[in-house]
Tab-separated table of C-alpha atoms (C1' of nucleotides) in Angstrom:
chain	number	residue	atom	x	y	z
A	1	UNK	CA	-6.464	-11.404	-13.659
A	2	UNK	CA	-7.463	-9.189	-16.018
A	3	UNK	CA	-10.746	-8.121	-16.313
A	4	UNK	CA	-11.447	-10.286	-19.849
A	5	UNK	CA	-10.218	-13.529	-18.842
A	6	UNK	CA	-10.221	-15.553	-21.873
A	7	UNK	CA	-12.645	-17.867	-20.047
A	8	UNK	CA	-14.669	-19.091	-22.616
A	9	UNK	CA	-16.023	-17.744	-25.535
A	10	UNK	CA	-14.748	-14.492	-26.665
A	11	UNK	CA	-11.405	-14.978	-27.958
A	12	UNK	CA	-9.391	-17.738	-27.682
A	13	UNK	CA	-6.273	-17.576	-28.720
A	14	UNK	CA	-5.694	-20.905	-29.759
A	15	UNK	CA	-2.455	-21.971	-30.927
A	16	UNK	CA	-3.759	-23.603	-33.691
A	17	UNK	CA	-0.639	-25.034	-35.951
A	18	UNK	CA	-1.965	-25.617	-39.351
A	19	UNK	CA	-1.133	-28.804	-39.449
A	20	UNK	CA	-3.181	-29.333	-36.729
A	21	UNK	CA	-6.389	-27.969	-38.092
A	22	UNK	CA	-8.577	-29.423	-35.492
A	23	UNK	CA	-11.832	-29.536	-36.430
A	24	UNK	CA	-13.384	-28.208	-33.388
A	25	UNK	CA	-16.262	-29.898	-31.877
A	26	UNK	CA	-19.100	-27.576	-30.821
A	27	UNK	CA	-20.513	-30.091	-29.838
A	28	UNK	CA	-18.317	-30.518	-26.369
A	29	UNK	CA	-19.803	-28.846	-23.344
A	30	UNK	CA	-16.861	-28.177	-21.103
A	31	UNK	CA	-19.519	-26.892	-18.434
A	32	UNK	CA	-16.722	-27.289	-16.517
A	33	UNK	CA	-17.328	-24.689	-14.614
A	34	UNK	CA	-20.378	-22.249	-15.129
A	35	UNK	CA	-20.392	-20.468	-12.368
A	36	UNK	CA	-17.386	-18.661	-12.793
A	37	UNK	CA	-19.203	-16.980	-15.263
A	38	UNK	CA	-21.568	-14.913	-13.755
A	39	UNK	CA	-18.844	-13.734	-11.433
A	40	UNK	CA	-16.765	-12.657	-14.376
A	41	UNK	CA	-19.420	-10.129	-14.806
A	42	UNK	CA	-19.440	-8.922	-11.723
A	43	UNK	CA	-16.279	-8.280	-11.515
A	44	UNK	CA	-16.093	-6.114	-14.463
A	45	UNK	CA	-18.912	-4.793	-13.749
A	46	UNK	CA	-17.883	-2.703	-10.737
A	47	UNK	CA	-14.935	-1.513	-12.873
A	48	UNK	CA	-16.408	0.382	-15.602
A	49	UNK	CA	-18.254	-0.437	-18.455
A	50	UNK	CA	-15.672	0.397	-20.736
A	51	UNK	CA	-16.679	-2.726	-23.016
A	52	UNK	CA	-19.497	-0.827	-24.096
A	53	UNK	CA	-17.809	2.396	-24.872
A	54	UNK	CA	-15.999	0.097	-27.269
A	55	UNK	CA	-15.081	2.097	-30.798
A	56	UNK	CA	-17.168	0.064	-32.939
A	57	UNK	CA	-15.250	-1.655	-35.458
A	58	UNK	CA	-14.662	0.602	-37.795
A	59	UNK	CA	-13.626	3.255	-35.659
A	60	UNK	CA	-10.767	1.307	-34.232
A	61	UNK	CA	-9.267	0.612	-37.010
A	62	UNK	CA	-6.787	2.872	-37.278
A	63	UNK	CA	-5.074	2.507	-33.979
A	64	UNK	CA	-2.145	4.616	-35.194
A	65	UNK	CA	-4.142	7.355	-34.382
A	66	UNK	CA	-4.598	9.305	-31.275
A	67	UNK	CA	-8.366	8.388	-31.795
A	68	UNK	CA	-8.118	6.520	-28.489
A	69	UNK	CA	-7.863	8.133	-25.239
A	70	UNK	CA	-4.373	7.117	-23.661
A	71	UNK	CA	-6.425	5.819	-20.740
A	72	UNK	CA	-8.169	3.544	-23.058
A	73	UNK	CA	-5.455	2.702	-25.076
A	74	UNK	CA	-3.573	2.050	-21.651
A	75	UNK	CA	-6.676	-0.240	-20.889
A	76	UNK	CA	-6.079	-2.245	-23.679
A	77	UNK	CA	-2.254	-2.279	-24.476
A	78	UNK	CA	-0.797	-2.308	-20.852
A	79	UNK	CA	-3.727	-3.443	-18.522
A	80	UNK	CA	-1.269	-5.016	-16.703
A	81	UNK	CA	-2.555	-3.473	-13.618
A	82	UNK	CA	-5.750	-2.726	-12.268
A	83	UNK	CA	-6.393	0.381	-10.047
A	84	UNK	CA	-4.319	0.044	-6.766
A	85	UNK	CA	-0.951	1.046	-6.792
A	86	UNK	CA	1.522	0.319	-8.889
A	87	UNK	CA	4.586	1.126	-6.549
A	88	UNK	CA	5.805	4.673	-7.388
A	89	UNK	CA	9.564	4.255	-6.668
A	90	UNK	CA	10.455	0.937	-6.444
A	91	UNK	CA	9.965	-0.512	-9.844
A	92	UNK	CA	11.282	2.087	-12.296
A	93	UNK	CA	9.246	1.492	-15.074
A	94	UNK	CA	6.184	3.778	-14.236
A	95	UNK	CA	3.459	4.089	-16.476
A	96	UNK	CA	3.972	5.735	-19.228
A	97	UNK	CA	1.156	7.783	-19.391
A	98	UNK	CA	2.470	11.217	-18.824
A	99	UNK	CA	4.119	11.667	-22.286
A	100	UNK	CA	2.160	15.201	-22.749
A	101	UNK	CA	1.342	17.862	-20.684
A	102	UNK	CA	-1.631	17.882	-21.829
A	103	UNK	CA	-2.872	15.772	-19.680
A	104	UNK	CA	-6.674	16.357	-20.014
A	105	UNK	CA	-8.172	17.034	-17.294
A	106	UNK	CA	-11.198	14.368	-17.584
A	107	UNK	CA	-11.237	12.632	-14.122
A	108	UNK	CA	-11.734	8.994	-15.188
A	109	UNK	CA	-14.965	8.746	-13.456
A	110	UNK	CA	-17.244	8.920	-15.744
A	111	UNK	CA	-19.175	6.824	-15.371
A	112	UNK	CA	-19.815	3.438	-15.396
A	113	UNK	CA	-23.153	4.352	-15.137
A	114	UNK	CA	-23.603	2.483	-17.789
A	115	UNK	CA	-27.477	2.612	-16.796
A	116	UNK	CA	-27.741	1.489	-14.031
A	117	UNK	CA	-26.881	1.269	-10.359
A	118	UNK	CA	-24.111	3.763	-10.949
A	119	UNK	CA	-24.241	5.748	-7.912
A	120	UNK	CA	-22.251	3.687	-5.789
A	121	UNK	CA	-21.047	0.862	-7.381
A	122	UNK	CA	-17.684	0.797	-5.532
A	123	UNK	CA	-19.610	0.214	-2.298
A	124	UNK	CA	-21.147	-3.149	-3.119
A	125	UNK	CA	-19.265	-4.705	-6.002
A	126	UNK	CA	-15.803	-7.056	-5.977
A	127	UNK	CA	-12.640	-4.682	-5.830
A	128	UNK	CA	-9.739	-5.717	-7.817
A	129	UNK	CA	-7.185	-7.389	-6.139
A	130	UNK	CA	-5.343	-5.407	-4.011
A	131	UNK	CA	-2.128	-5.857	-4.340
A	132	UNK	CA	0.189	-4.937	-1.637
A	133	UNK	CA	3.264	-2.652	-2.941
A	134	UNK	CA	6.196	-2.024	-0.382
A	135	UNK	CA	4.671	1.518	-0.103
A	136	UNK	CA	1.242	0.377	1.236
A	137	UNK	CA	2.486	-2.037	3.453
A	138	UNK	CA	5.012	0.629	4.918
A	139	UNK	CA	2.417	2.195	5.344
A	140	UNK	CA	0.607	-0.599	7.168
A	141	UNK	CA	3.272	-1.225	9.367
A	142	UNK	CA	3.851	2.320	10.611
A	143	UNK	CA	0.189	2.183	11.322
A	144	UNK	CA	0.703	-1.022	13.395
A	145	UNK	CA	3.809	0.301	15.390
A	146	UNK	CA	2.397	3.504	15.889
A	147	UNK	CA	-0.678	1.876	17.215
A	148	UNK	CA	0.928	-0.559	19.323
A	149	UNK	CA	0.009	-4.540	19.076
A	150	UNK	CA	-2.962	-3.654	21.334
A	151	UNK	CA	-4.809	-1.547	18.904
A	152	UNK	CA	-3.318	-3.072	16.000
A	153	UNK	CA	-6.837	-4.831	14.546
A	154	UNK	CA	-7.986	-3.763	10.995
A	155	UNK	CA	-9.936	-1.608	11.436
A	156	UNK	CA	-7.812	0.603	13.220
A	157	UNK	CA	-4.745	0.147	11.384
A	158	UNK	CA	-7.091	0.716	8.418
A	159	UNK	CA	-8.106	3.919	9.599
A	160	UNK	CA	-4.866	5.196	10.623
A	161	UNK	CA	-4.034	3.858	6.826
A	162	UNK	CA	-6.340	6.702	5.443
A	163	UNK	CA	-5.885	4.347	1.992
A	164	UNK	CA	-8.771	4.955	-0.045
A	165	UNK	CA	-10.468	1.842	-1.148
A	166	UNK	CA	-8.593	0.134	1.633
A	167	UNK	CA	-11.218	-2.240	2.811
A	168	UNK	CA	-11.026	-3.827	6.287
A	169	UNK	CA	-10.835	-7.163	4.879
A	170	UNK	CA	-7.597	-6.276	3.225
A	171	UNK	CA	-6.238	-5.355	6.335
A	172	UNK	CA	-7.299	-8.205	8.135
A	173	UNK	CA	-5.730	-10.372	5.554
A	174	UNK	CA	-2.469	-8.904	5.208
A	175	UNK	CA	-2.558	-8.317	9.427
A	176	UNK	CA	-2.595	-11.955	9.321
A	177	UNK	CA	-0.048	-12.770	6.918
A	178	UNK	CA	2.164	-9.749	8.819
A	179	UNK	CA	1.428	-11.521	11.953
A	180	UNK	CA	2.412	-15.048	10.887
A	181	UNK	CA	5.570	-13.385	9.388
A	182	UNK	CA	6.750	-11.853	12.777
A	183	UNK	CA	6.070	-14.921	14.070
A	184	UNK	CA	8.500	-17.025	12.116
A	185	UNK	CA	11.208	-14.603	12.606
A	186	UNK	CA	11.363	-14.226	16.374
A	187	UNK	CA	11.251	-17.857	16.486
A	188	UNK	CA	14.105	-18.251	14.298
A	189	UNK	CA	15.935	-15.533	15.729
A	190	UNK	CA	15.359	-17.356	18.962
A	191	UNK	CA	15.415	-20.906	18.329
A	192	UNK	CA	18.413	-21.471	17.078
A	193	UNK	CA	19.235	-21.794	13.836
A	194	UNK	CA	18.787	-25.267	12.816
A	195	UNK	CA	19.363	-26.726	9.325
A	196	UNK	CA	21.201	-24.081	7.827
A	197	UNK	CA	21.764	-20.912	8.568
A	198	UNK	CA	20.708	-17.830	7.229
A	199	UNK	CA	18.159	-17.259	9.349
A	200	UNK	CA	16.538	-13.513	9.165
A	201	UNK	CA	18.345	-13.688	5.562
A	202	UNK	CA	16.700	-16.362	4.073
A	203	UNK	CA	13.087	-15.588	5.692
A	204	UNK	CA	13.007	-12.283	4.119
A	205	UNK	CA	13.938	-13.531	0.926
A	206	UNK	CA	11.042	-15.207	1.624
A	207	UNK	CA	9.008	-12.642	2.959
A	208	UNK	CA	10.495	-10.255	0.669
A	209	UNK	CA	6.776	-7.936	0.852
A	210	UNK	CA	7.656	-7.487	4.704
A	211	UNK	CA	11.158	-7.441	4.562
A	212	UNK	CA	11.041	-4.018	2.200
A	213	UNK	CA	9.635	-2.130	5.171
A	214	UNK	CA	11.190	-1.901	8.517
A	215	UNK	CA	9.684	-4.369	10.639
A	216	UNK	CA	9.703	-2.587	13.716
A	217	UNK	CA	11.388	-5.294	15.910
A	218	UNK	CA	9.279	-4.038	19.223
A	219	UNK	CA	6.223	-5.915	18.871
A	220	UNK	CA	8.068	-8.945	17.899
A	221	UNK	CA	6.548	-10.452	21.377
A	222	UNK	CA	4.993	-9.282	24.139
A	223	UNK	CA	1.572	-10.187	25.424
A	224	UNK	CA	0.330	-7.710	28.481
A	225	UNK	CA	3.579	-8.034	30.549
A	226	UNK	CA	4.627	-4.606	30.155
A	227	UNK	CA	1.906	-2.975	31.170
A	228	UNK	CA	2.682	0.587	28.791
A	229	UNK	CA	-1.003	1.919	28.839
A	230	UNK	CA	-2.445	2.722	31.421
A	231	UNK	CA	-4.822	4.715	30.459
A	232	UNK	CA	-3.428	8.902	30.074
A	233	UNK	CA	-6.106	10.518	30.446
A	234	UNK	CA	-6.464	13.060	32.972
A	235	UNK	CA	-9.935	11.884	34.837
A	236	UNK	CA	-12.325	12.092	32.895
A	237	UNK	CA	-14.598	9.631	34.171
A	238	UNK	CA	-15.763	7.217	31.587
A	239	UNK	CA	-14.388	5.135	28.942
A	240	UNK	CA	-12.622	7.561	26.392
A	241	UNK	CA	-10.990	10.473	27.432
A	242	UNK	CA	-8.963	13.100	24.932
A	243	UNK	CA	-12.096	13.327	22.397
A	244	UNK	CA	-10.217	13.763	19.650
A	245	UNK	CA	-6.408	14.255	18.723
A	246	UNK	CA	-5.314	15.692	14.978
A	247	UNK	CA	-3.739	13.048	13.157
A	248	UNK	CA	-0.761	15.630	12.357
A	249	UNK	CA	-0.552	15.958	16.297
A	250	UNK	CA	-0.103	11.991	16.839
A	251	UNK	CA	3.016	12.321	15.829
A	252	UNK	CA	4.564	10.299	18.751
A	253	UNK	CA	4.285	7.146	20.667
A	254	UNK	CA	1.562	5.014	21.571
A	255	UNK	CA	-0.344	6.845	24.513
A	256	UNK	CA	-0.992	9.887	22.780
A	257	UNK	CA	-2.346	7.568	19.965
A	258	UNK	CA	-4.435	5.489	21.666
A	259	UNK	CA	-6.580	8.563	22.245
A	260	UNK	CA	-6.627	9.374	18.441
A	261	UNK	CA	-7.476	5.730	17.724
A	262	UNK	CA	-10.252	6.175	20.530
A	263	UNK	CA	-11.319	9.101	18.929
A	264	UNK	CA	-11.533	7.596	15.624
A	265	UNK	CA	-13.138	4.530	16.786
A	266	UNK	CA	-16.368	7.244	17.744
A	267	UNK	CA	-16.695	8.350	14.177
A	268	UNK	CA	-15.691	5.681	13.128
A	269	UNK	CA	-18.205	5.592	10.268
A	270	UNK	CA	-16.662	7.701	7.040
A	271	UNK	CA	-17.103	8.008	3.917
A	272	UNK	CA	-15.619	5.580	1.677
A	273	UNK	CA	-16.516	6.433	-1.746
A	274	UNK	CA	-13.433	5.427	-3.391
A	275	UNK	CA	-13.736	7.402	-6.049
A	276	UNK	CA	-11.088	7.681	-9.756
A	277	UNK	CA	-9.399	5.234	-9.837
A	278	UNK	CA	-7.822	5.781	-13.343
A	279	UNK	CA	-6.846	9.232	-12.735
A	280	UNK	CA	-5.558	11.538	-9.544
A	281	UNK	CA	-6.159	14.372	-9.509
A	282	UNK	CA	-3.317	15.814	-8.120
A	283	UNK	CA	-0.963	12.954	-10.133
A	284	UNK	CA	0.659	12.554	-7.369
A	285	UNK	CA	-0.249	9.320	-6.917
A	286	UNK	CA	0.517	7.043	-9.432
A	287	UNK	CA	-2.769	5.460	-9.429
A	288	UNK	CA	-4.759	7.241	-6.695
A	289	UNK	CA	-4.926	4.541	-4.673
A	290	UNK	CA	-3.534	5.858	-1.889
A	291	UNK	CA	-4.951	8.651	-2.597
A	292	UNK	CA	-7.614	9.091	-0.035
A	293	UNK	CA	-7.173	12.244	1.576
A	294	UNK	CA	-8.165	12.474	5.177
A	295	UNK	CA	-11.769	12.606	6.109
A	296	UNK	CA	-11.957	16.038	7.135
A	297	UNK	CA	-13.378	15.050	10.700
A	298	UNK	CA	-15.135	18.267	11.182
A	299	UNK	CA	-16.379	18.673	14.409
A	300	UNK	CA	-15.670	16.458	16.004
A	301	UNK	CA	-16.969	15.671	20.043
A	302	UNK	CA	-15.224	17.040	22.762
A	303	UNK	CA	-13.797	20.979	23.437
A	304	UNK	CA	-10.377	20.841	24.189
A	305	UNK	CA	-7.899	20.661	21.643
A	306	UNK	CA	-4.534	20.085	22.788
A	307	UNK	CA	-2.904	20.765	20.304
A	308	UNK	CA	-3.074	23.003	17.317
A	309	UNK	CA	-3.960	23.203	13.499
A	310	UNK	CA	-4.857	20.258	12.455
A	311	UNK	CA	-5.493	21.519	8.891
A	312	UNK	CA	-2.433	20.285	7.581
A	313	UNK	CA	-2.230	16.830	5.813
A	314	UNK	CA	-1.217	13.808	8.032
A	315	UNK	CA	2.066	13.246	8.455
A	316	UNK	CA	3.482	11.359	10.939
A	317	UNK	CA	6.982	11.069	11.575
A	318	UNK	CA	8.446	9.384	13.836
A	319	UNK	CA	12.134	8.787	15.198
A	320	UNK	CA	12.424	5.300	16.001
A	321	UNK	CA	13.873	6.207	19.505
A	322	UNK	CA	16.049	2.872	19.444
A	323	UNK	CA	19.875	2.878	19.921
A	324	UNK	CA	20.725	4.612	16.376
A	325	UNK	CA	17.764	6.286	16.054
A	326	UNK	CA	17.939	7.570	12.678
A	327	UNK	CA	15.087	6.297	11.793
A	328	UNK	CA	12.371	8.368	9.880
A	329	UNK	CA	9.129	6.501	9.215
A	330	UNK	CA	6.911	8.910	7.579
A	331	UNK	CA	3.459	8.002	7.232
A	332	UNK	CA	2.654	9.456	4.119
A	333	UNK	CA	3.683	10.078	0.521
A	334	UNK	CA	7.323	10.955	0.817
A	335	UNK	CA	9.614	9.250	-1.263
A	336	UNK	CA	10.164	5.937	0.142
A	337	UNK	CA	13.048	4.737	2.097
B	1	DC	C1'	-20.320	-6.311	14.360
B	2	DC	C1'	-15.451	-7.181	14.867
B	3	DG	C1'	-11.302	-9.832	14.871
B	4	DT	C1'	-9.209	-14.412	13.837
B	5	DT	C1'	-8.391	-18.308	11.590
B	6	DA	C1'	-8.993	-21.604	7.858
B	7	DA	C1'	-10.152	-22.468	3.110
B	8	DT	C1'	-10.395	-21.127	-1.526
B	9	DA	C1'	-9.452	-18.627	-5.737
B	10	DT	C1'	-6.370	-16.221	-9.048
C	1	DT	C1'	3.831	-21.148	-5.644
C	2	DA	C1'	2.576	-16.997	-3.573
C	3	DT	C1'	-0.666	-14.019	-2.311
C	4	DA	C1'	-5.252	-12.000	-1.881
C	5	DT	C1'	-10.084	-12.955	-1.066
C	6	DT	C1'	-13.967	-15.202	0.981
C	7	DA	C1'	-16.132	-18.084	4.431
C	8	DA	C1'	-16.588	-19.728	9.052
C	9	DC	C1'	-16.043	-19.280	13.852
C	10	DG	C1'	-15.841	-17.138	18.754
DNA sequence: CCGTTAATAT
DNA sequence: TATATTAACG
């Protein structure tokens, strides 16, 4: 949905044949709905107020001209996507965007200001629709192995995510379609394959969202049976232990993470100005959204520091330690599988 | 307030 | 139709 939906007024294209000439009646309230309306606005609102940075008329005219900024031209000609992520390696047509290095440097963000509550529009307008690329829901599901089905609620899987503009609602929604997903295949797997075969085949077909990342067969089932966590801590009497673990140190297995995750939940509250959305800085995303570089978590509680320098980004690799094993889920912005 | 689940919108 | 968002519930 784009941000002008041809709703009502503005511009519709109507396929008028000439033949057809229909006189239009004015006079025909379609109040079908009215409501919608006022959301429209707020939804573009939030975005940017782009409308009014319009080229007036005459200014436009001459669109073979660099007059427009590619960004606006982009805007207008491609809009096909909002801000959140385009995938970067999957689909092969990538924005175009980059045809010249000269690549101003003008950070989208200015502003939407547009008068008026500009400061921090982000925090209480609508968000586009997030979609869900194969990246970001790699993503998600390396935070939900790493974190283990008993941490695995959204707001900790969202916080492992470090996504910027990753909301917890988002997680929670696709944590429940993920969930339901898992649950269809172990029960195929299991059941027996009635009707007609393909079983796993067929599903992720279906699924074909989850089936792009490794679905990290482990948590497929298990309850509280296996009893894994005890807690690791060395006695520190109370509820939390290890105060605080550097995300580039969680590198392995549930235990250690539980302690980052119990960490995190403490300070818990970060920023989340989610900021450009048009334009990375660094380019390295395609469309910042994932983008959102870790919350420095300065000083954090506690003393001891197991382990060291945390200042590095967070990357989290992982060997799946199954059978094969050669299994590499990164955690952040490598290639892709 | 958070996490789930169901309903609704796009 | 599929998928994301919003509302309701415990």
């Amino acid at each position: 949905m784009l941000f002008l939906q041809s709703h009502h007024q503005p511009f519709q294209y109507q396929t008028h044949t000439e033949e057809q000439e229909k006189k239009q009646k004015e006079k025909e309230k379609e109040k079908e709905e009215e409501q919608e309306m006022r959301e429209e606005e707020d939804h573009a609102k939030w975005f940017s107020r782009w409308e009014d940075q319009l080229p007036s008329p005459e200014e436009l005219t001459p669109l073979t001209t660099s007059l427009i900024t590619r960004d606006l031209a982009l805007a207008f000609d491609i809009t096909p996507n909002r801000s959140p992520p385009p995938p970067s390696s999957n689909p092969p047509p990538p924005p175009p965007p980059s045809s010249h290095p000269n690549s101003s440097e003008f950070v989208d963000s200015a502003e939407l200001g547009s008068g008026a509550g500009s400061d921090e529009p982000a925090r209480t307008l609508k968000r586009p629709r997030l979609v869900w690329t194969p990246q970001l829901h790699k993503r998600f599901v390396d935070a939900v192995a790493h974190l283990g089905i008993k941490n695995a609620v959204p707001k900790t899987i969202m916080q492992l995510m470090s996504v910027d503009g990753l909301t917890r609602e988002n997680v929670a929604s696709h944590l429940q379609k993920y969930r339901l997903y898992l649950k269809r295949m172990q029960g195929l797997s299991s059941g027996g394959g009635a009707g007609g075969g393909g079983i796993s085949a067929a599903d992720a077909a279906a699924d074909h969202l989850f089936a792009s990342a490794p679905v990290p067969h482990h948590f497929l089932h298990r309850g509280s049976g296996g009893g894994p966590p005890p807690a690791p801590a060395g006695g520190v009497g109370g509820e939390h232990f290890l105060p605080f673990v550097p995300v580039a140190a969680l590198q392995h297995h549930h235990q250690q993470m539980a302690a980052a995750v119990a960490a995190a939940h403490q300070q818990q509250q970060f920023q989340r100005q989610l900021g450009h959305f048009g334009s990375p800085p660094g380019g390295q995303f395609d469309h910042g959204f994932l983008a959102r570089q870790q919350p420095a978590m300065h000083r954090m509680v506690g003393a001891a520091m197991p382990v060291s320098a945390p200042t590095g980004p967070a990357y989290i690799e992982d060997l799946e330690s199954g059978g094969g094993g050669r299994k590499v889920l990164t955690l952040f912005p490598t290639a892709e599988d």
